[in-house]
Amino acid sequence: MTTALEMTRLGRRYGRRWVLRDCTAQLPQGRVIGLVGPNGAGKTTLLHLAVGLLRPTSGSVTVLGRPPGSPEVRSRVGFVAQDKPLYRTLTVAETLHMGGWLNPHFDRALAERRLSRLDIPLHHRAGKLSGGQHAQVALALALGKRPDLLLLDEPVSNLDPLAHREFLRTLMEDVAERGSTVVLSSHVIADLERVCDYIVLLSQAHVQLSGDVEHLLSEHQMLCGPTSHLDALAAHHTIVHADPAERQTSLLARVTGPIHDPTFTVRPPTLEELVLGYMSTPDAAIPPPLRLAPTATQVPA
């Protein structure tokens, strides 16, 4: 099993408040992984633990099989923080030069080509760039490392729709070219549906849901039927979230087989419905850990 990031009973506490607690999950390499959850769920804390900016209060986290922040890992991981920090007084060219100075294997030509295609002048100072240009320079700086693992914390949260689209396009071009592993934190579930094939849901400081998107969607169904039949349905399937009315109830269920009650309409959920269903019910039953699907370099036994 090849993992990009592995958590074992990972916890981080600020004072008496646990931001992450008893988190266990294995995130596979070669995937685009969506990290989602409500505000305060611990997404940023998890990414900061993964790059070595924070230390765990309990448990452990490994990145590419090694401790975060170790020299062997640092050169293989790219990170774009939520505020995408750049030195405002440096020009774009000077920023890329700094990237090469800090990272021995930095591919400046690659970074410059990406910015040239986006018509971002190298002589402009970072503090004079638009929000979209600023984000693209931060991404180019991270991609110039040619990282095996790229961590992005809400990278498009403050971009206009066009800059938002261009950022994701640039990101997916790199994934297609290099097969990089990406962990993308986002509140925009539509983005996760477009680019992610693996999902991790954090809720109330815990990993509530983790797995291959297609597999998780295949395990769940959206149903609508008589409220009076809910108890019979719950005897055979796990009701994750329900919106009951006097006669009819709409619900998300984790199913163990066909729905035999003909009074219920059944359809597959969207990723948004799946995520919001679990987010709305933090105590919903957590599916058992999924086995990682073999990658191109793995051969099933």
CSV table of C-alpha atoms in Angstrom, one decimal:
chain,number,residue,atom,x,y,z
A,1,MET,CA,0.0,0.0,0.0
A,2,THR,CA,1.5,3.3,-1.1
A,3,THR,CA,0.4,6.4,0.9
A,4,ALA,CA,1.1,10.0,0.4
A,5,LEU,CA,0.0,11.0,3.9
A,6,GLU,CA,-0.8,8.7,6.9
A,7,MET,CA,-2.4,9.7,10.2
A,8,THR,CA,-2.5,7.4,13.2
A,9,ARG,CA,-4.7,8.7,16.1
A,10,LEU,CA,-3.5,12.1,15.2
A,11,GLY,CA,-4.5,15.0,17.5
A,12,ARG,CA,-3.7,18.6,17.9
A,13,ARG,CA,-4.9,20.7,20.8
A,14,TYR,CA,-4.9,24.5,21.5
A,15,GLY,CA,-5.2,25.0,25.2
A,16,ARG,CA,-8.2,22.8,26.2
A,17,ARG,CA,-9.7,22.7,22.7
A,18,TRP,CA,-9.0,19.8,20.4
A,19,VAL,CA,-8.9,20.9,16.8
A,20,LEU,CA,-8.1,17.4,15.6
A,21,ARG,CA,-8.5,14.3,17.8
A,22,ASP,CA,-7.9,10.6,17.2
A,23,CYS,CA,-7.7,11.0,13.4
A,24,THR,CA,-6.7,7.9,11.5
A,25,ALA,CA,-6.6,7.7,7.7
A,26,GLN,CA,-4.3,6.7,4.8
A,27,LEU,CA,-4.3,9.0,1.8
A,28,PRO,CA,-3.1,7.3,-1.4
A,29,GLN,CA,-0.5,8.5,-3.8
A,30,GLY,CA,-1.3,9.5,-7.4
A,31,ARG,CA,-4.7,10.9,-6.5
A,32,VAL,CA,-6.4,14.3,-6.3
A,33,ILE,CA,-7.7,14.3,-2.8
A,34,GLY,CA,-10.4,16.7,-1.6
A,35,LEU,CA,-10.2,17.8,2.0
A,36,VAL,CA,-13.6,19.2,3.1
A,37,GLY,CA,-15.4,20.1,6.3
A,38,PRO,CA,-17.1,23.0,8.1
A,39,ASN,CA,-15.2,26.0,9.4
A,40,GLY,CA,-13.1,25.0,12.4
A,41,ALA,CA,-13.1,21.3,11.5
A,42,GLY,CA,-9.2,21.2,11.4
A,43,LYS,CA,-8.4,21.3,7.7
A,44,THR,CA,-5.8,24.0,7.9
A,45,THR,CA,-4.3,22.5,11.1
A,46,LEU,CA,-4.0,19.1,9.3
A,47,LEU,CA,-2.1,20.7,6.4
A,48,HIS,CA,0.2,22.6,8.7
A,49,LEU,CA,0.9,19.3,10.6
A,50,ALA,CA,1.7,17.7,7.2
A,51,VAL,CA,4.3,20.3,6.3
A,52,GLY,CA,5.9,20.4,9.7
A,53,LEU,CA,4.7,23.9,10.7
A,54,LEU,CA,2.9,22.4,13.7
A,55,ARG,CA,3.7,19.4,15.9
A,56,PRO,CA,1.0,16.8,17.0
A,57,THR,CA,-0.3,16.9,20.5
A,58,SER,CA,-1.0,13.2,20.2
A,59,GLY,CA,-0.6,10.4,17.6
A,60,SER,CA,1.5,10.8,14.5
A,61,VAL,CA,1.5,11.8,10.9
A,62,THR,CA,3.9,10.7,8.1
A,63,VAL,CA,4.3,12.2,4.7
A,64,LEU,CA,5.6,10.1,1.8
A,65,GLY,CA,6.7,7.6,4.5
A,66,ARG,CA,8.7,10.0,6.6
A,67,PRO,CA,8.2,12.6,9.4
A,68,PRO,CA,6.9,16.0,8.1
A,69,GLY,CA,9.5,18.6,7.6
A,70,SER,CA,12.4,16.2,7.4
A,71,PRO,CA,15.0,17.1,4.8
A,72,GLU,CA,14.0,14.0,2.7
A,73,VAL,CA,10.4,15.2,2.6
A,74,ARG,CA,10.8,19.0,2.4
A,75,SER,CA,12.1,19.0,-1.2
A,76,ARG,CA,9.3,16.6,-2.3
A,77,VAL,CA,6.4,18.6,-0.9
A,78,GLY,CA,4.8,21.8,-2.3
A,79,PHE,CA,2.5,23.9,-0.1
A,80,VAL,CA,0.3,26.9,-1.0
A,81,ALA,CA,-1.1,28.4,2.2
A,82,GLN,CA,-4.5,30.0,2.4
A,83,ASP,CA,-3.2,33.5,2.3
A,84,LYS,CA,-0.7,32.6,-0.5
A,85,PRO,CA,2.1,34.6,1.1
A,86,LEU,CA,4.6,36.3,-1.3
A,87,TYR,CA,7.1,39.1,-0.6
A,88,ARG,CA,5.3,42.1,-1.9
A,89,THR,CA,8.4,44.1,-2.7
A,90,LEU,CA,9.9,41.4,-4.9
A,91,THR,CA,9.2,41.2,-8.6
A,92,VAL,CA,7.9,38.0,-10.0
A,93,ALA,CA,11.3,37.2,-11.5
A,94,GLU,CA,13.0,37.8,-8.1
A,95,THR,CA,10.4,35.6,-6.4
A,96,LEU,CA,11.2,32.7,-8.8
A,97,HIS,CA,14.9,33.3,-8.3
A,98,MET,CA,14.3,33.0,-4.5
A,99,GLY,CA,12.5,29.7,-5.2
A,100,GLY,CA,15.6,28.4,-6.9
A,101,TRP,CA,17.8,29.6,-4.1
A,102,LEU,CA,15.7,27.8,-1.5
A,103,ASN,CA,15.1,24.6,-3.5
A,104,PRO,CA,18.1,23.0,-5.2
A,105,HIS,CA,15.9,21.2,-7.8
A,106,PHE,CA,13.7,24.1,-8.6
A,107,ASP,CA,12.6,24.2,-12.2
A,108,ARG,CA,12.6,27.9,-12.9
A,109,ALA,CA,12.0,27.5,-16.6
A,110,LEU,CA,8.8,25.5,-15.9
A,111,ALA,CA,7.5,28.2,-13.6
A,112,GLU,CA,8.3,31.0,-16.1
A,113,ARG,CA,6.6,29.1,-18.9
A,114,ARG,CA,3.4,28.7,-16.8
A,115,LEU,CA,3.4,32.4,-15.9
A,116,SER,CA,4.1,33.5,-19.5
A,117,ARG,CA,1.1,31.5,-20.8
A,118,LEU,CA,-1.0,33.4,-18.3
A,119,ASP,CA,0.5,36.8,-19.4
A,120,ILE,CA,1.9,37.5,-16.0
A,121,PRO,CA,4.9,39.9,-16.5
A,122,LEU,CA,8.0,38.8,-14.6
A,123,HIS,CA,9.0,42.5,-13.9
A,124,HIS,CA,5.8,43.2,-11.9
A,125,ARG,CA,6.1,43.4,-8.1
A,126,ALA,CA,4.1,40.8,-6.2
A,127,GLY,CA,2.3,43.5,-4.2
A,128,LYS,CA,0.9,45.0,-7.5
A,129,LEU,CA,-0.6,41.8,-8.8
A,130,SER,CA,-4.3,41.0,-9.0
A,131,GLY,CA,-5.7,38.3,-6.7
A,132,GLY,CA,-5.7,35.8,-9.6
A,133,GLN,CA,-2.2,36.6,-10.7
A,134,HIS,CA,-1.0,36.5,-7.0
A,135,ALA,CA,-2.5,33.0,-6.7
A,136,GLN,CA,-0.9,31.8,-10.0
A,137,VAL,CA,2.5,33.0,-8.9
A,138,ALA,CA,2.2,31.1,-5.6
A,139,LEU,CA,1.1,28.0,-7.5
A,140,ALA,CA,4.0,28.3,-10.0
A,141,LEU,CA,6.4,28.7,-7.1
A,142,ALA,CA,5.1,25.4,-5.6
A,143,LEU,CA,5.0,23.6,-8.9
A,144,GLY,CA,8.5,24.7,-9.7
A,145,LYS,CA,9.7,22.3,-7.0
A,146,ARG,CA,8.2,19.5,-9.1
A,147,PRO,CA,6.7,18.1,-5.9
A,148,ASP,CA,5.6,14.5,-5.4
A,149,LEU,CA,2.9,15.9,-3.1
A,150,LEU,CA,1.2,19.3,-3.4
A,151,LEU,CA,-0.9,20.6,-0.5
A,152,LEU,CA,-3.3,23.5,-1.2
A,153,ASP,CA,-5.2,25.3,1.5
A,154,GLU,CA,-8.4,27.0,0.1
A,155,PRO,CA,-6.4,28.1,-2.9
A,156,VAL,CA,-9.4,29.7,-4.8
A,157,SER,CA,-11.4,31.0,-1.9
A,158,ASN,CA,-10.9,34.7,-2.8
A,159,LEU,CA,-10.6,34.5,-6.6
A,160,ASP,CA,-13.1,35.8,-9.1
A,161,PRO,CA,-14.7,33.1,-11.4
A,162,LEU,CA,-12.3,33.5,-14.3
A,163,ALA,CA,-9.2,33.4,-12.0
A,164,HIS,CA,-10.8,30.5,-10.2
A,165,ARG,CA,-11.1,28.5,-13.4
A,166,GLU,CA,-7.6,29.4,-14.6
A,167,PHE,CA,-6.1,28.3,-11.3
A,168,LEU,CA,-7.7,24.9,-11.4
A,169,ARG,CA,-6.9,24.4,-15.1
A,170,THR,CA,-3.2,25.1,-14.3
A,171,LEU,CA,-3.3,22.7,-11.4
A,172,MET,CA,-4.9,19.9,-13.4
A,173,GLU,CA,-2.5,20.3,-16.3
A,174,ASP,CA,0.4,19.6,-13.9
A,175,VAL,CA,-1.5,16.6,-12.5
A,176,ALA,CA,-2.0,15.2,-16.0
A,177,GLU,CA,1.6,15.8,-17.0
A,178,ARG,CA,3.3,14.5,-13.9
A,179,GLY,CA,0.8,12.4,-12.0
A,180,SER,CA,1.4,14.4,-8.8
A,181,THR,CA,-0.6,13.7,-5.6
A,182,VAL,CA,-2.7,16.7,-4.6
A,183,VAL,CA,-4.5,17.4,-1.4
A,184,LEU,CA,-6.9,20.3,-2.0
A,185,SER,CA,-8.8,21.9,0.9
A,186,SER,CA,-11.9,23.7,-0.3
A,187,HIS,CA,-15.4,24.8,0.7
A,188,VAL,CA,-16.5,24.7,-2.9
A,189,ILE,CA,-17.9,21.2,-3.4
A,190,ALA,CA,-18.4,21.8,-7.1
A,191,ASP,CA,-14.6,22.1,-7.4
A,192,LEU,CA,-14.2,18.8,-5.6
A,193,GLU,CA,-16.6,17.2,-8.0
A,194,ARG,CA,-14.6,18.5,-11.0
A,195,VAL,CA,-11.1,17.6,-9.9
A,196,CYS,CA,-11.0,15.2,-7.0
A,197,ASP,CA,-11.3,11.4,-7.1
A,198,TYR,CA,-10.7,10.8,-3.4
A,199,ILE,CA,-12.4,12.6,-0.4
A,200,VAL,CA,-11.6,13.2,3.2
A,201,LEU,CA,-14.3,14.8,5.4
A,202,LEU,CA,-13.3,16.3,8.7
A,203,SER,CA,-16.1,17.0,11.2
A,204,GLN,CA,-15.9,17.9,14.9
A,205,ALA,CA,-12.2,17.3,14.9
A,206,HIS,CA,-12.5,13.8,13.6
A,207,VAL,CA,-12.1,12.1,10.2
A,208,GLN,CA,-15.7,11.2,9.5
A,209,LEU,CA,-15.5,10.0,6.0
A,210,SER,CA,-12.5,8.9,3.8
A,211,GLY,CA,-12.4,7.0,0.6
A,212,ASP,CA,-12.5,6.8,-3.2
A,213,VAL,CA,-15.3,9.1,-4.5
A,214,GLU,CA,-16.8,6.6,-6.9
A,215,HIS,CA,-16.8,3.9,-4.2
A,216,LEU,CA,-18.4,6.1,-1.6
A,217,LEU,CA,-21.1,7.2,-4.0
A,218,SER,CA,-21.9,3.6,-5.0
A,219,GLU,CA,-22.4,2.8,-1.3
A,220,HIS,CA,-25.1,5.5,-0.8
A,221,GLN,CA,-28.5,6.3,-2.2
A,222,MET,CA,-30.9,9.2,-2.0
A,223,LEU,CA,-34.4,8.1,-1.1
A,224,CYS,CA,-37.8,9.7,-0.7
A,225,GLY,CA,-40.7,7.8,0.8
A,226,PRO,CA,-43.3,7.5,3.6
A,227,THR,CA,-42.1,8.7,7.0
A,228,SER,CA,-44.0,5.8,8.5
A,229,HIS,CA,-41.6,3.3,6.8
A,230,LEU,CA,-38.4,4.8,8.2
A,231,ASP,CA,-38.0,2.3,11.0
A,232,ALA,CA,-38.3,-0.7,8.6
A,233,LEU,CA,-35.8,0.9,6.3
A,234,ALA,CA,-33.3,1.6,9.1
A,235,ALA,CA,-33.5,-2.1,10.1
A,236,HIS,CA,-31.6,-3.0,6.9
A,237,HIS,CA,-29.7,0.2,5.9
A,238,THR,CA,-27.9,3.0,7.7
A,239,ILE,CA,-29.7,6.3,7.5
A,240,VAL,CA,-27.0,9.0,7.4
A,241,HIS,CA,-29.3,12.0,7.3
A,242,ALA,CA,-33.0,12.5,7.0
A,243,ASP,CA,-35.3,15.5,6.5
A,244,PRO,CA,-38.6,14.2,7.8
A,245,ALA,CA,-41.9,15.7,7.0
A,246,GLU,CA,-45.4,14.6,8.2
A,247,ARG,CA,-45.9,12.1,5.5
A,248,GLN,CA,-42.8,12.0,3.2
A,249,THR,CA,-39.1,12.0,4.1
A,250,SER,CA,-36.0,12.6,2.0
A,251,LEU,CA,-32.9,10.9,3.2
A,252,LEU,CA,-29.3,9.8,2.5
A,253,ALA,CA,-28.7,6.2,3.3
A,254,ARG,CA,-25.7,3.9,3.2
A,255,VAL,CA,-27.2,0.8,1.7
A,256,THR,CA,-26.2,-2.8,2.0
A,257,GLY,CA,-28.2,-4.0,-1.0
A,258,PRO,CA,-31.3,-3.2,-3.1
A,259,ILE,CA,-34.2,-1.2,-1.6
A,260,HIS,CA,-37.1,-3.6,-1.7
A,261,ASP,CA,-39.8,-1.1,-0.5
A,262,PRO,CA,-41.6,0.0,-3.7
A,263,THR,CA,-42.9,3.1,-2.0
A,264,PHE,CA,-39.5,4.7,-2.0
A,265,THR,CA,-38.0,6.5,-5.0
A,266,VAL,CA,-34.2,5.8,-5.2
A,267,ARG,CA,-31.5,7.6,-7.0
A,268,PRO,CA,-27.7,7.9,-6.7
A,269,PRO,CA,-26.5,10.9,-4.7
A,270,THR,CA,-24.2,13.7,-6.0
A,271,LEU,CA,-21.0,14.3,-4.2
A,272,GLU,CA,-22.5,17.5,-2.7
A,273,GLU,CA,-25.4,15.6,-1.3
A,274,LEU,CA,-23.1,13.0,0.2
A,275,VAL,CA,-20.8,15.5,1.8
A,276,LEU,CA,-23.6,17.7,3.1
A,277,GLY,CA,-25.5,14.7,4.4
A,278,TYR,CA,-22.5,13.7,6.6
A,279,MET,CA,-21.7,17.3,7.6
A,280,SER,CA,-25.3,17.7,8.7
A,281,THR,CA,-25.1,14.6,10.9
A,282,PRO,CA,-21.7,14.6,12.6
A,283,ASP,CA,-22.5,11.5,14.6
A,284,ALA,CA,-23.5,9.5,11.5
A,285,ALA,CA,-22.1,6.0,11.4
A,286,ILE,CA,-18.6,6.1,9.8
A,287,PRO,CA,-18.0,3.6,7.0
A,288,PRO,CA,-15.2,1.2,7.7
A,289,PRO,CA,-11.8,2.0,6.2
A,290,LEU,CA,-11.5,1.3,2.5
A,291,ARG,CA,-8.6,-0.6,1.0
A,292,LEU,CA,-6.6,1.7,-1.3
A,293,ALA,CA,-7.2,0.9,-4.9
A,294,PRO,CA,-4.0,-0.3,-6.7
A,295,THR,CA,-2.1,2.4,-8.5
A,296,ALA,CA,-0.4,2.0,-11.8
A,297,THR,CA,2.7,0.8,-10.0
A,298,GLN,CA,0.9,-1.7,-7.8
A,299,VAL,CA,-0.1,-5.2,-8.8
A,300,PRO,CA,-3.0,-6.8,-6.9
A,301,ALA,CA,-2.1,-10.0,-5.1
